[in-house]
PDB file of C-alpha atoms (C1' of nucleotides) in Angstrom:
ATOM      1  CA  UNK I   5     -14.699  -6.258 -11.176  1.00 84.00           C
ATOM      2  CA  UNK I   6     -14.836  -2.602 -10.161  1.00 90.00           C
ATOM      3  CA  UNK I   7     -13.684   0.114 -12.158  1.00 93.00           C
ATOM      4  CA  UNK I   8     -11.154   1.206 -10.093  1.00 95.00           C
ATOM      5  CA  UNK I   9      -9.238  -2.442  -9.778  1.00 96.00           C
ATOM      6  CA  UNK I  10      -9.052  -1.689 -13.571  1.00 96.00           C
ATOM      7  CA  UNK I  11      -7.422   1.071 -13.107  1.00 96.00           C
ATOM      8  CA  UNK I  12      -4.822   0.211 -10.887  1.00 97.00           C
ATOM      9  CA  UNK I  13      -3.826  -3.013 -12.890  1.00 97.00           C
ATOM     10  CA  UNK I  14      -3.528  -0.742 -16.037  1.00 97.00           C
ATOM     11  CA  UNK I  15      -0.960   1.505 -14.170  1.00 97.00           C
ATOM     12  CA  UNK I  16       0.879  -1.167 -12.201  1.00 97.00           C
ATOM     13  CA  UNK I  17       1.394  -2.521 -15.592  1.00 97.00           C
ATOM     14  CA  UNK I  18       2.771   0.599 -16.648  1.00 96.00           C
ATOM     15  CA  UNK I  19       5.519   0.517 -14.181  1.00 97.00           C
ATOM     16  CA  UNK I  20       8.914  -0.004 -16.254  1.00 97.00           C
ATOM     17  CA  UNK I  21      11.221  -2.467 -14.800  1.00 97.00           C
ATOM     18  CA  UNK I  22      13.296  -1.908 -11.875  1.00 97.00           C
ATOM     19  CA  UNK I  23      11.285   0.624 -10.966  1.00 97.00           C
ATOM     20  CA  UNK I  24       8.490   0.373  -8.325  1.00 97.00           C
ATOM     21  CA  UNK I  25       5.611   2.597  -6.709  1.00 97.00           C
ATOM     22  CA  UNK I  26       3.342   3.302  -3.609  1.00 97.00           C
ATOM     23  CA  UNK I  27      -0.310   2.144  -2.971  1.00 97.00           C
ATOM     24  CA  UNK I  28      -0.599   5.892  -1.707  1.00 96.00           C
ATOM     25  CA  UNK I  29       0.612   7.105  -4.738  1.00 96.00           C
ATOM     26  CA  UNK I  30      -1.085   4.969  -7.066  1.00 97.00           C
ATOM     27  CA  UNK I  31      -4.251   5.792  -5.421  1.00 96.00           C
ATOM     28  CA  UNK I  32      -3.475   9.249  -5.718  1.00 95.00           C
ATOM     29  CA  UNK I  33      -2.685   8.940  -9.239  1.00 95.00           C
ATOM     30  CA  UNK I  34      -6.320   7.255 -10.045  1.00 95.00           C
ATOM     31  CA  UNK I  35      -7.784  10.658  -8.408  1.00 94.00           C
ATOM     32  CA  UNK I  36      -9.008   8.698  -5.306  1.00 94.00           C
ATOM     33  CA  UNK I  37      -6.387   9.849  -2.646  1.00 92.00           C
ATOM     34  CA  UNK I  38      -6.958   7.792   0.652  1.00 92.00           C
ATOM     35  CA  UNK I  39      -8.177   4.707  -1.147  1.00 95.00           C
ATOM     36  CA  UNK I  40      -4.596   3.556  -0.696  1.00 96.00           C
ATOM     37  CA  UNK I  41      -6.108   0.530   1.452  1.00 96.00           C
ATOM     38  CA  UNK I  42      -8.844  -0.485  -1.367  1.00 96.00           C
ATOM     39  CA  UNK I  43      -5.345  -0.609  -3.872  1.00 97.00           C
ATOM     40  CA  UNK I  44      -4.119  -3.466  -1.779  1.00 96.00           C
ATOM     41  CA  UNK I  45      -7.029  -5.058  -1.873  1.00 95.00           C
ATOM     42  CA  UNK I  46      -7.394  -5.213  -5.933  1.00 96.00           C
ATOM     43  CA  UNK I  47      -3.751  -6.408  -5.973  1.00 96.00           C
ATOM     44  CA  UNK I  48      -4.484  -9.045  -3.715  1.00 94.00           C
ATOM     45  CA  UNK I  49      -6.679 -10.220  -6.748  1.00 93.00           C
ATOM     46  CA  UNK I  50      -5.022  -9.496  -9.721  1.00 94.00           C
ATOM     47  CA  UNK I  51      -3.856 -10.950 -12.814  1.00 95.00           C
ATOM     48  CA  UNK I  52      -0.928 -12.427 -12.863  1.00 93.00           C
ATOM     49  CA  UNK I  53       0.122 -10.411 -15.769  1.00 95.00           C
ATOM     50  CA  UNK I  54      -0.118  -7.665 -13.221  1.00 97.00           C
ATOM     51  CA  UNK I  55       3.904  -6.843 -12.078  1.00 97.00           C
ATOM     52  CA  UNK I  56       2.415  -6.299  -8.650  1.00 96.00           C
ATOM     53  CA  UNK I  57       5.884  -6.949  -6.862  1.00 96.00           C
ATOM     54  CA  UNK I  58       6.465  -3.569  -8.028  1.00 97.00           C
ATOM     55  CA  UNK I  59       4.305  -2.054  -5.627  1.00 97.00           C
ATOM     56  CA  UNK I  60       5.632  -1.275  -2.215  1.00 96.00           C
ATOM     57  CA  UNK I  61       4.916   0.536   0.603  1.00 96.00           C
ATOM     58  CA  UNK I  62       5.136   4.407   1.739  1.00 95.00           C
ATOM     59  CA  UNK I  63       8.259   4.004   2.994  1.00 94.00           C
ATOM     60  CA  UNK I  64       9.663   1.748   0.386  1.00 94.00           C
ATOM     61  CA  UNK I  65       9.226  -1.546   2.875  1.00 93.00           C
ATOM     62  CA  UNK I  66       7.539  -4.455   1.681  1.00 93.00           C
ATOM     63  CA  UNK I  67       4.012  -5.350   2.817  1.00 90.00           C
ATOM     64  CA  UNK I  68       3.020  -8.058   0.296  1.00 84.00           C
ATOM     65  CA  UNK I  69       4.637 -11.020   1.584  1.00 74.00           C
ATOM     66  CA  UNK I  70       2.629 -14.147   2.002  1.00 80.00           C
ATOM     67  CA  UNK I  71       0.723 -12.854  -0.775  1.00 84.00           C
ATOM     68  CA  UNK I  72       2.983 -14.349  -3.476  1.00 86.00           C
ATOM     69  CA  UNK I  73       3.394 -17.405  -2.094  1.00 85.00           C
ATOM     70  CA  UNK I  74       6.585 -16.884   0.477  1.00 86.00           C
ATOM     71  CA  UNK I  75       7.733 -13.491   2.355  1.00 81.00           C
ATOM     72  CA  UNK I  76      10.796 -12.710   0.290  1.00 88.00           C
ATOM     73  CA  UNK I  77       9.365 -13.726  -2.770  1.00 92.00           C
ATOM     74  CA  UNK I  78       8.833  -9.671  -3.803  1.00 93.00           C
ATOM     75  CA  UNK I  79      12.089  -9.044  -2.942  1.00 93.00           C
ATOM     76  CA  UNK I  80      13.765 -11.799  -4.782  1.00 94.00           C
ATOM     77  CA  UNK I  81      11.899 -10.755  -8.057  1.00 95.00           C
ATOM     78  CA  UNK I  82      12.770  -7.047  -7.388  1.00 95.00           C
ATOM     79  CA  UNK I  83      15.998  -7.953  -6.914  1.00 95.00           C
ATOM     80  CA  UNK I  84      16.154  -9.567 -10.072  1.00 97.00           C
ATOM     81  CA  UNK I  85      15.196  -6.506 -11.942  1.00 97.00           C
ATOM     82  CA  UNK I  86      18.448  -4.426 -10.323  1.00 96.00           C
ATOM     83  CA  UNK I  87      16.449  -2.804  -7.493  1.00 96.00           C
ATOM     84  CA  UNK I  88      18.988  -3.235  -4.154  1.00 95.00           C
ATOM     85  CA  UNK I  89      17.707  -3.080  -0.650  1.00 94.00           C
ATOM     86  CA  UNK I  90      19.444  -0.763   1.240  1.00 91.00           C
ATOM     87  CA  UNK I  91      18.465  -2.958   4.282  1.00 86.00           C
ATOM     88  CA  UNK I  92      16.354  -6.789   4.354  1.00 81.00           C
ATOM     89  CA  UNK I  93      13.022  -5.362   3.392  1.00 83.00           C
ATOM     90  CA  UNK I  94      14.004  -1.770   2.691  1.00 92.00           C
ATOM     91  CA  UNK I  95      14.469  -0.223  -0.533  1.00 94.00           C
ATOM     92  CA  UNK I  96      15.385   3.516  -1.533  1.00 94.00           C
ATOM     93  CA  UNK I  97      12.435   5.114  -3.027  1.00 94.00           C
ATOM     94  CA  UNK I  98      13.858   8.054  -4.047  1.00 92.00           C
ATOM     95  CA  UNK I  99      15.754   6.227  -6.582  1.00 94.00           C
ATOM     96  CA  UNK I 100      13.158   3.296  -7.725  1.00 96.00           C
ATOM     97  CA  UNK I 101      10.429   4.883  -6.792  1.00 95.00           C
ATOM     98  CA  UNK I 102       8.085   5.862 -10.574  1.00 95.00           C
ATOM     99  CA  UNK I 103       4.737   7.535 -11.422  1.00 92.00           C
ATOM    100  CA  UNK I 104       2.943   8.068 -14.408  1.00 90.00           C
ATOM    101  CA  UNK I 105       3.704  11.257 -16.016  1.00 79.00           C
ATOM    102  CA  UNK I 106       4.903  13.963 -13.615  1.00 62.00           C
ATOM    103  CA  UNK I 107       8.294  14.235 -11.415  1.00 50.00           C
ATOM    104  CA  UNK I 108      10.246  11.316 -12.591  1.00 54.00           C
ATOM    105  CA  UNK I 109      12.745  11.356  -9.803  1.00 54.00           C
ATOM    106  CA  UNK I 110      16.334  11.407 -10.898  1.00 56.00           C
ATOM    107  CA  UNK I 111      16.141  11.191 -14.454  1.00 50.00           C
ATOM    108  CA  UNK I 112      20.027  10.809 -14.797  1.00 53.00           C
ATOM    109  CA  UNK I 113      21.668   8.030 -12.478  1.00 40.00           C
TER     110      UNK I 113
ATOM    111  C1'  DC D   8     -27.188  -3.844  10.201  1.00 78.58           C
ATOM    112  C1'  DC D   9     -22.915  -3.750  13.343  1.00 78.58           C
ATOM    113  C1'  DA D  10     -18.116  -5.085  14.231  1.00 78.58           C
ATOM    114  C1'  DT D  11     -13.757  -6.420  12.578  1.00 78.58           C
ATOM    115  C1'  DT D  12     -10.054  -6.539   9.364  1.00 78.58           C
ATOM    116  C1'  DG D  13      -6.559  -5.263   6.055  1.00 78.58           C
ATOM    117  C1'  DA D  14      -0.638  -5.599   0.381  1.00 78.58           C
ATOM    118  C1'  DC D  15      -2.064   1.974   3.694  1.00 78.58           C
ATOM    119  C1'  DG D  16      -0.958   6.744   5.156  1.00 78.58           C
ATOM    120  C1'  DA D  17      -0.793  10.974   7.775  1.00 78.58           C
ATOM    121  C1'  DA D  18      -0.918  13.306  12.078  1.00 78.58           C
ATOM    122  C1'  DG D  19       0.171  13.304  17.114  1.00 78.58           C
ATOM    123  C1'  DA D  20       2.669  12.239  21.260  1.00 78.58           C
TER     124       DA D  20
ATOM    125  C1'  DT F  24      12.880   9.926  15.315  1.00 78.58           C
ATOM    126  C1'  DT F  25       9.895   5.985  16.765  1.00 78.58           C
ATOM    127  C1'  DC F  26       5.551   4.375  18.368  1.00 78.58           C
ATOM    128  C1'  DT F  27       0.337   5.123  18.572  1.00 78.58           C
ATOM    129  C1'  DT F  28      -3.890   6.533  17.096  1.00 78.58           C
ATOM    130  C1'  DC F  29      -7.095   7.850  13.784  1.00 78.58           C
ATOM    131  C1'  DG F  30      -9.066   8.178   9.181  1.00 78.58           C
ATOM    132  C1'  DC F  31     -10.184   5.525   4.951  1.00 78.58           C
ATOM    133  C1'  DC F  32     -13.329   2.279   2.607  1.00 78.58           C
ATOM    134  C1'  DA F  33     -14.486  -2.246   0.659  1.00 78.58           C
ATOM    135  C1'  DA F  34     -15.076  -6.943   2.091  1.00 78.58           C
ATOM    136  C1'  DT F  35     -16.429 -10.451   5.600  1.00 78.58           C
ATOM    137  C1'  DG F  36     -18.584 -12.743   9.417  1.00 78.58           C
TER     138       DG F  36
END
DNA sequence: CCATTGACGAAGA
DNA sequence: TTCTTCGCCAATG
């Protein structure tokens, strides 16, 4: 398993509940901007400790899907942590959207 | 080795 | 603002 799958799984796992983050910028966050693809790809095969529901798009959509068994299966368990979808697969990023140590968006709220 | 594909993203039109 | 195209890079056929 490559280094940098490691690496992602060890900061998806760091993302607290209810709280979810980009392939973009969890690539970015590993130091390998533009890998944002190969991030997707390591989820695809991760652990199942992994909280890879969590991760979501640029825009804050959805790509997983089928992945986890069923389309609405990410949103059902993201639901279930308190995140609400401002429309069917849409979710507000500026509000659940997390990362690591800098700009945690909207501290209060 | 070459072409295609994909849980993406940014730049153009 | 929405839709296309292009860049990325590992994996697959």
């Amino acid at each position: 398993m490559s280094r940098f799958a490691e690496d992602v799984y060890r900061l998806v796992r760091c993302v607290p509940v209810g709280r979810v983050i980009s392939y973009g910028a969890l690539a970015r966050a590993l130091g390998h901007p533009g890998k944002a693809r190969e991030v997707g790809w390591a989820l695809f095969r991760c652990p199942s400790d992994v909280p890879a529901h969590r991760v979501v798009n640029r825009e804050g959509r959805l790509s997983g899907g089928w992945a986890f068994g069923a389309p609405e299966v990410q949103r059902l368990r993201l639901e279930a942590e308190g995140v609400r979808f401002s429309a069917p697969e849409q979710l507000d990023l500026e509000r659940y959207g997390w990362q690591p140590v800098e700009s945690v968006p909207f501290s209060g709220r």
